[in-house]
XYZ file of C-alpha atoms in Angstrom:
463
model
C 139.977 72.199 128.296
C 143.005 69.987 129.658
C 142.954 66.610 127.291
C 145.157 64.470 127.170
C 146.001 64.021 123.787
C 148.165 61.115 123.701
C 144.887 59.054 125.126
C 142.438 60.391 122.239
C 142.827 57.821 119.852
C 142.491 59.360 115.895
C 139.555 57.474 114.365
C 136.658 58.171 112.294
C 134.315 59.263 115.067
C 136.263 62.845 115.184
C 133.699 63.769 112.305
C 130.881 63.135 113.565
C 130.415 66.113 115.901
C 131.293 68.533 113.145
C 129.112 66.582 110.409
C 126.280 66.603 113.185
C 126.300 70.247 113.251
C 126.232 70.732 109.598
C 123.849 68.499 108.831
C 121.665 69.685 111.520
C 121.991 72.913 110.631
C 121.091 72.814 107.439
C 118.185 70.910 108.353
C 116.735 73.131 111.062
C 117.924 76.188 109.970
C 119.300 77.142 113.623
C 122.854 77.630 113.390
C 123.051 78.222 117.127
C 121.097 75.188 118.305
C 123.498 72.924 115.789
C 126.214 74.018 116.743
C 125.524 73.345 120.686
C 124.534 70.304 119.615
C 127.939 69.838 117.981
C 129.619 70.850 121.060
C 127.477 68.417 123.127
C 128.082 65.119 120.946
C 131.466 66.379 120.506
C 131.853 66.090 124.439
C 130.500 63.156 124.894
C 132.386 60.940 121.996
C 135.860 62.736 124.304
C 134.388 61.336 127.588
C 133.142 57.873 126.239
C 129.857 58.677 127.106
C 129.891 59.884 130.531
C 126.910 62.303 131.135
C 128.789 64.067 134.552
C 131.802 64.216 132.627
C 130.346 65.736 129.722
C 128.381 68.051 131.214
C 131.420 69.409 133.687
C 133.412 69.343 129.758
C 130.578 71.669 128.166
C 131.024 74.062 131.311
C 134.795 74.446 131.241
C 134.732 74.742 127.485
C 133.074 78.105 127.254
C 134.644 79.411 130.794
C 138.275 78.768 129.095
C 136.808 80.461 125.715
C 135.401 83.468 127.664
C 138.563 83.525 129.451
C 140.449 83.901 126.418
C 141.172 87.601 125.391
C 140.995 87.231 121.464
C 137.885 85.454 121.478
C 136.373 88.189 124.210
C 137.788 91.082 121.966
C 136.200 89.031 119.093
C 132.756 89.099 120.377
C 133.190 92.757 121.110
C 133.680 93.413 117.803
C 130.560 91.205 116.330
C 128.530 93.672 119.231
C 130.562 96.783 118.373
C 130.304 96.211 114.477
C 126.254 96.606 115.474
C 126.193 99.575 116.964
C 128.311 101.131 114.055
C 126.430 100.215 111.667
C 122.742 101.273 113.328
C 124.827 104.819 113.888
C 125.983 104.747 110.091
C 122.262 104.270 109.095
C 120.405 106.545 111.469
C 122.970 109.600 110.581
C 121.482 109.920 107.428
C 124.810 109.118 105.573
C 123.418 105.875 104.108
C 120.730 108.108 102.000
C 123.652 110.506 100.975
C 125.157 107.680 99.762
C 123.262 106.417 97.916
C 121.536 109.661 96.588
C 125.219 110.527 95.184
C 125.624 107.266 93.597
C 122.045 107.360 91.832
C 121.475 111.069 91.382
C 124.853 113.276 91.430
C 127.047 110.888 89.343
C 124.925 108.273 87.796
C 127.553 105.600 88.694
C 125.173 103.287 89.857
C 122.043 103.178 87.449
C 121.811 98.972 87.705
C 121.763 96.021 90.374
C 124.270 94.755 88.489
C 126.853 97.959 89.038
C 125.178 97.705 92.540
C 126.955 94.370 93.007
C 129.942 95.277 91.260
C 130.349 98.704 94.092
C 130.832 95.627 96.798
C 132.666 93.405 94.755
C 135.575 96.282 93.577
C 135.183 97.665 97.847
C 136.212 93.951 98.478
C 139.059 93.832 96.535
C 141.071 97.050 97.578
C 140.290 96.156 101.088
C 142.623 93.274 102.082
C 143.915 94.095 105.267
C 141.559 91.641 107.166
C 138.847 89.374 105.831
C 136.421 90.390 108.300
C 136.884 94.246 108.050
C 136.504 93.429 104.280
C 133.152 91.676 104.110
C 131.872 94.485 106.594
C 132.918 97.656 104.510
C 131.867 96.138 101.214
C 128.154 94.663 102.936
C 128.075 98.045 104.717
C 128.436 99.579 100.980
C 126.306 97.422 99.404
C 123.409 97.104 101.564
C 121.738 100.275 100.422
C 121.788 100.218 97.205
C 120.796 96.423 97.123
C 118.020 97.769 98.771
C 117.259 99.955 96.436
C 117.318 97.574 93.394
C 115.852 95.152 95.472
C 118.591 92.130 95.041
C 118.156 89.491 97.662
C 120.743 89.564 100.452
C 121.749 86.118 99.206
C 123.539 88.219 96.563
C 125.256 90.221 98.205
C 126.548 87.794 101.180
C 128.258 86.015 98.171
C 130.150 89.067 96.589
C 130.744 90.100 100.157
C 132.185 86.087 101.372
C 133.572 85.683 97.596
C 135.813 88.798 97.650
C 137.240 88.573 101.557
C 139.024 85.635 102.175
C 140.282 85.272 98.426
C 141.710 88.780 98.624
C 143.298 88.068 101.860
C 144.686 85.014 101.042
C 146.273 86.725 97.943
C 147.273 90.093 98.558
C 149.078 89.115 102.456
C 150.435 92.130 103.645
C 147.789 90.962 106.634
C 147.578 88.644 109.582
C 146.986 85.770 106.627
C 150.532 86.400 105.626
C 152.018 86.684 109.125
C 150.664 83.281 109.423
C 151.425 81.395 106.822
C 155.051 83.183 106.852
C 154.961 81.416 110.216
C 153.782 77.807 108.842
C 156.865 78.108 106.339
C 159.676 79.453 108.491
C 158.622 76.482 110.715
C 159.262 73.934 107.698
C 162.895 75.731 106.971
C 164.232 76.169 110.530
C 163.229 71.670 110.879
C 165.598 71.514 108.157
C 162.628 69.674 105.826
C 162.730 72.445 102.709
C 165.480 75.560 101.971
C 165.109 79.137 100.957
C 163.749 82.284 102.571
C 160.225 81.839 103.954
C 158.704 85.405 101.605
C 160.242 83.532 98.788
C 158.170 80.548 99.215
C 154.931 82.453 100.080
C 154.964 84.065 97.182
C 155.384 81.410 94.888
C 153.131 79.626 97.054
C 150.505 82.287 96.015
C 150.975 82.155 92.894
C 149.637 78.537 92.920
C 146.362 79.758 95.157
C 144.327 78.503 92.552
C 140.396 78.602 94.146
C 140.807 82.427 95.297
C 141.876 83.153 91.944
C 138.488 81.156 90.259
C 136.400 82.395 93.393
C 137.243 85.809 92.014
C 136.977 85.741 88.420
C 133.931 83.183 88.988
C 132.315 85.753 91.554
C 132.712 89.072 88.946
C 130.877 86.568 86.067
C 128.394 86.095 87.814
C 127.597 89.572 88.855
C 127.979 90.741 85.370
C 126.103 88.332 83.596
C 123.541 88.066 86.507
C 123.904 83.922 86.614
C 121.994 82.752 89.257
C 122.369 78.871 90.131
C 121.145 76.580 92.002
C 119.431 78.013 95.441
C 119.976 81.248 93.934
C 117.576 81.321 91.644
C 114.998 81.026 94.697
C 116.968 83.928 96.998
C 114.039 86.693 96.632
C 114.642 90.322 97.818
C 112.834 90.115 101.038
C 112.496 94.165 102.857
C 112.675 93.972 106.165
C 112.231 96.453 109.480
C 115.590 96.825 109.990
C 116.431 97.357 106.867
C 114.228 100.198 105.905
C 116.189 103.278 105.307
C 115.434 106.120 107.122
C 113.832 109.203 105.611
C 116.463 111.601 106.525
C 119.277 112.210 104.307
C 122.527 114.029 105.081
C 126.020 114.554 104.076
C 127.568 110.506 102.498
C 130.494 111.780 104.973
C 128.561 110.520 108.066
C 128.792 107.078 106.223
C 132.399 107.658 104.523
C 134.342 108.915 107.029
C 133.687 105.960 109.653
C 134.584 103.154 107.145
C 137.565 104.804 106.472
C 138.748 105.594 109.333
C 137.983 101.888 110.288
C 140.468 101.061 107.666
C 143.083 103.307 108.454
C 142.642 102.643 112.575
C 142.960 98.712 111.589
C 146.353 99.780 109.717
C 147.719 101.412 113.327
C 146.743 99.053 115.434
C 148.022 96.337 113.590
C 151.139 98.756 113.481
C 150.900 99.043 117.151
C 150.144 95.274 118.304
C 153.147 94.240 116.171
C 155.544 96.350 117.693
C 156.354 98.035 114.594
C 155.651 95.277 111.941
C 152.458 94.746 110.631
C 152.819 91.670 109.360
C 153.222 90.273 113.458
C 149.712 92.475 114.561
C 147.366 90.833 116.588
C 144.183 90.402 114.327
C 142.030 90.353 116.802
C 142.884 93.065 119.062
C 143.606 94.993 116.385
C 139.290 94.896 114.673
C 138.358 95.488 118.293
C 140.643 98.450 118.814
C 139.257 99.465 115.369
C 135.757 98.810 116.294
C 135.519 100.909 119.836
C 137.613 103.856 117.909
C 135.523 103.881 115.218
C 132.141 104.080 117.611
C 133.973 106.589 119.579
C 134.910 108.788 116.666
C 131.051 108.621 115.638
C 130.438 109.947 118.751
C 132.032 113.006 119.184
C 131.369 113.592 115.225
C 127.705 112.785 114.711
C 126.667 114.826 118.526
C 129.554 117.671 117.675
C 127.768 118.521 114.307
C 124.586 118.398 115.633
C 123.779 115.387 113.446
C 122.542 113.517 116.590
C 121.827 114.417 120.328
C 123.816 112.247 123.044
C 120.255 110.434 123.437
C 119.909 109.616 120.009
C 123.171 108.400 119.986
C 123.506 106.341 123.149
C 120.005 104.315 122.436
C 120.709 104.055 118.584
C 123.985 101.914 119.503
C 122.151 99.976 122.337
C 120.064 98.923 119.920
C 122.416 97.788 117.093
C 124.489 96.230 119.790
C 121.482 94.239 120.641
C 120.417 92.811 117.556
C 123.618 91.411 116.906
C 124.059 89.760 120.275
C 123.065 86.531 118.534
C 125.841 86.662 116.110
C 128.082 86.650 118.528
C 126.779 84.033 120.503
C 127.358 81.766 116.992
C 130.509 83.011 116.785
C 131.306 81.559 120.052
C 129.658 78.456 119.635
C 131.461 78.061 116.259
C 134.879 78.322 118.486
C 134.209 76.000 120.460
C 132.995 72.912 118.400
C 136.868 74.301 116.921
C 138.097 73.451 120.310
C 136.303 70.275 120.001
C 137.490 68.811 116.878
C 140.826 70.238 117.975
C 140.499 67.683 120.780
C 139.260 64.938 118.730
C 142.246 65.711 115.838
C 139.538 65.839 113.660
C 141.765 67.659 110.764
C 145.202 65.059 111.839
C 142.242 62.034 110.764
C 141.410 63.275 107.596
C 145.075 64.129 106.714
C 146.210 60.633 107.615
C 143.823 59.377 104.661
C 145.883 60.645 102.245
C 149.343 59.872 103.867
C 149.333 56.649 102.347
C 149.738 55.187 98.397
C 149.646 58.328 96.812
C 151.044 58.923 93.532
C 153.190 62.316 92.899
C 151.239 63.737 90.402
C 147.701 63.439 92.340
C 149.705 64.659 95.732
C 148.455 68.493 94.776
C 145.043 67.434 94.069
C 144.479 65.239 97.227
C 145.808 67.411 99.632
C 143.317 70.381 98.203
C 140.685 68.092 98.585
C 142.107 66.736 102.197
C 142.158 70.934 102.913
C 138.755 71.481 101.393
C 137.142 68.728 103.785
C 139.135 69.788 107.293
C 137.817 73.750 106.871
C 134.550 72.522 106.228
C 134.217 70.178 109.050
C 135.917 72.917 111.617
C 135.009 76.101 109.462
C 138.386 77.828 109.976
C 140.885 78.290 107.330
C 143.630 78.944 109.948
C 143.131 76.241 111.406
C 143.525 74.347 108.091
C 146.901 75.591 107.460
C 148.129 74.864 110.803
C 147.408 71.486 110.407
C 147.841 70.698 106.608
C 151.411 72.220 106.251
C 153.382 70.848 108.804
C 151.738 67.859 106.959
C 151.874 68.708 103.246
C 154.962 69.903 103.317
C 157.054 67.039 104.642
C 154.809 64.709 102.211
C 155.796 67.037 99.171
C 159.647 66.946 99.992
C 159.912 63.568 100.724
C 158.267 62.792 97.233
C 159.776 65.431 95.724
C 157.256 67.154 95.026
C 156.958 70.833 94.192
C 156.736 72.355 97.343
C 155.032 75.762 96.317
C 152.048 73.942 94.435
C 151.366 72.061 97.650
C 151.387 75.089 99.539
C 149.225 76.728 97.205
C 146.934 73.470 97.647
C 146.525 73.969 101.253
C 145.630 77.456 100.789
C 143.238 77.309 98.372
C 141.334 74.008 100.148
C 141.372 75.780 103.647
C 139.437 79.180 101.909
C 137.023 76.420 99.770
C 135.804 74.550 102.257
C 135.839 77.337 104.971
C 133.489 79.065 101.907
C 131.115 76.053 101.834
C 130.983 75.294 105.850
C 127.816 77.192 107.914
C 130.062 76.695 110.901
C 132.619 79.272 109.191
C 133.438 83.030 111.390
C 133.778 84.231 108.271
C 130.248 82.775 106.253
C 129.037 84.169 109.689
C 130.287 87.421 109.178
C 129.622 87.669 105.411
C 125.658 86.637 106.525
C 125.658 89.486 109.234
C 127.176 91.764 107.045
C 124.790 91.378 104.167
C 121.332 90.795 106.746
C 121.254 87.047 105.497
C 120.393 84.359 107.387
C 123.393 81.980 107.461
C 121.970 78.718 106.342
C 120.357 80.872 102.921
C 124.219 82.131 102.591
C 125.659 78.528 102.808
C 122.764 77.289 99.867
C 122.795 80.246 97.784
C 126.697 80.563 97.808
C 127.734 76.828 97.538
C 127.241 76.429 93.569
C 129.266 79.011 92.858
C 132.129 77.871 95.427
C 131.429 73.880 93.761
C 132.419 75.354 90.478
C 135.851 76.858 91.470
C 136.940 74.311 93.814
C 135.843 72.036 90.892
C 138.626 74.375 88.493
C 140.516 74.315 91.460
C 140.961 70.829 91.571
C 141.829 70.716 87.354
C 144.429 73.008 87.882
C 145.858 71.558 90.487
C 146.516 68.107 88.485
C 147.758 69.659 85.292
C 150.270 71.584 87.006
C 151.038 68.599 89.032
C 151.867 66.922 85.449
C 153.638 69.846 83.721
């Protein structure tokens, strides 16, 4: 889409596409539907109205996002994590799995150590939040299955453990990024010191992934259900039905990690040599169609499957989640949209004004918080919030790393609470939760540590 930005004057009316979608969405309970209809106010606020216009707008926004090779390679992956997963399940690996787990070791004996099996997977995985919330709802699924504990459950542990971890441990495309952000800020001249420096004292100060995580493990081991949770019900359904035969855990292990250690080389390979500058997104869709390949020649070469079996088992995954990829491309482009309308530069202008030094923190994790929920993308957030935080914080001298810290840990909140979130997305697919259930059941939990979030961010404002 070719705006002119200059001519798209910054007003309140930016939110209203993105608060349209929300509020339809958790209203009708069609994610897709809300967010078209996010797209399509969204369209028509940028072309005062003009039904022509708008429609031409709405056509050109998804030919320039299908034209776009991350967001293509993206989609692939949603589709290609489908057809994994159905090949995981039918192999027979999913029962070995979870036959070890009950019968050979006794590890898991509980839904509670059921949880905790996703919530540890979640942790040592941080190489990218997606990958993460896949592995560790891949993991969990069957033995939530077993013990009957509503998907709800584990879309939280799954959505609770990725982003935080990433945001924290950012030897990932999260650290290239905000490395980026910083080294920005020092080469304008508007703070000093080495850019790794400042990230990690920035992380240090990441406040709500730290709560998300400890809150996330009480829960699990206390079993403390709030709010919609205490409605989420175990609810079996076709799909998820395991399969009567049972083979070797290997035809589940080897695939996942191999899907880790496929996402380290091609992150190796799209950066030329340094992780840190790999292409996310090429990098889970390389993953993704090596992965499916590897299945291939392992599950037909042992004679676990027939090329038959195979071909119409990943059809078939690849089918059913054809719709999650359609959200995830509707979810980019209402991000195009309030791109457009500087949705995010609005809400950060609120708080540009009569604001006292030891609040500065606080606001700008709440301005954070309110910008990822509105676009659902925590990237996006810190594009837009540190070129803006930053300045703020040196000119007030401020401390720079807190603020930082601020932006991160408001970009991962509200992306947590938003249903227009990839990564809620994701988190729902991995788990087989509907979104909208995710988004109630999980949004207590994420209240409570933005609200400790928030705390912590004054007092150390004051210290």
């Amino acid at each position: 889409m070719n705006f002119d930005w200059a001519n798209i004057e910054i007003s309140s009316l930016s939110l209203l596409p993105s608060l349209f979608a929300i509020a339809l969405a958790l209203y009708t309970r069609n994610v897709m539907l809300s967010l078209f209809g996010g797209i399509v106010l969204g369209t028509f606020i940028l072309h005062d109205f003009s039904f022509i216009l708008s429609i031409e707008s709405i056509f050109l926004l998804f030919t320039s996002l299908l034209s776009q090779d991350w967001i293509l390679k993206t989609l692939a992956f949603a589709i290609l994590v489908g057809s994994i997963m159905a090949l995981i399940e039918k192999s027979g690996g999913v029962n070995g799995f979870v036959d070890f787990m009950l019968h050979k070791i006794v590890l898991i004996n509980s839904p509670r150590s059921a949880l905790l099996l996703s919530y540890v997977v979640g942790i040592i995985i941080f190489v990218e939040s997606s990958i993460t919330a896949l592995i560790s709802g891949a993991v969990g699924k069957p033995l939530c299955h077993k013990y009957k504990i509503p998907s709800a459950k584990l879309a939280f542990v799954c959505d609770s453990t990725s982003a935080p971890v990433c945001s924290l441990i950012v030897l990932n495309g999260w650290g290239a990024l905000l490395l980026g952000l910083i080294a920005t800020q020092i080469s304008l001249g508007i703070i000093n010191g080495e850019a790794v420096d400042v990230l990690i004292n920035s992380i240090l100060y990441n406040f709500y992934s730290m709560t998300a995580l400890v809150v996330t493990f009480l829960a699990i081991w206390f079993n403390i259900d709030i709010g919609a949770m205490k409605n989420a019900k175990y609810t079996p359904k076709k799909t998820e039905v395991l399969s009567s035969n049972s083979a070797s855990m290997s035809y589940m292990l080897l695939p996942l990690v191999l899907m880790i250690f496929f996402l380290f080389i091609f992150l190796y390979i799209t950066g030329k040599g340094d992780i840190l500058k790999g292409s996310g997104s090429s990098s889970i869709f390389y993953t993704m169609a090596a992965t499916l390949a590897f299945t291939f020649f392992y599950y037909v070469g042992t004679k676990n499957m027939n090329i038959k079996i195979w071909g119409t088992t990943a059809l078939k995954g690849a089918i059913k989640l054809m719709p999650i990829a359609l959200i995830l491309l509707f979810a980019f482009g209402i991000g195009e949209i309030t791109v457009e309308l500087k949705t995010g530069h609005y809400l950060a202008s609120l708080a540009s004004e009569n604001l006292s030094i030891y609040l500065l923190a606080g606001v700008i994790f709440l301005i954070s918080s309110l910008i990822s929920f509105a676009t659902g993308t925590s990237w996006g957030t810190f594009s837009i919030m540190i070129p803006v935080a930053v300045p703020m914080a040196a000119a007030m001298d401020a401390n720079i790393a807190l603020c930082i810290g601020a932006v991160i840990s408001g970009g991962i909140f509200g992306d947590h609470c938003s249903p227009i979130s990839d990564t809620t997305i994701i988190s729902s697919m991995a788990s087989d939760c509907e979104v909208i259930e995710h988004v109630r059941t999980q949004m207590p939990y994420a209240l409570i540590s933005g609200a400790i979030s928030f705390v912590l961010f004054i007092v150390f404002s004051l210290i």
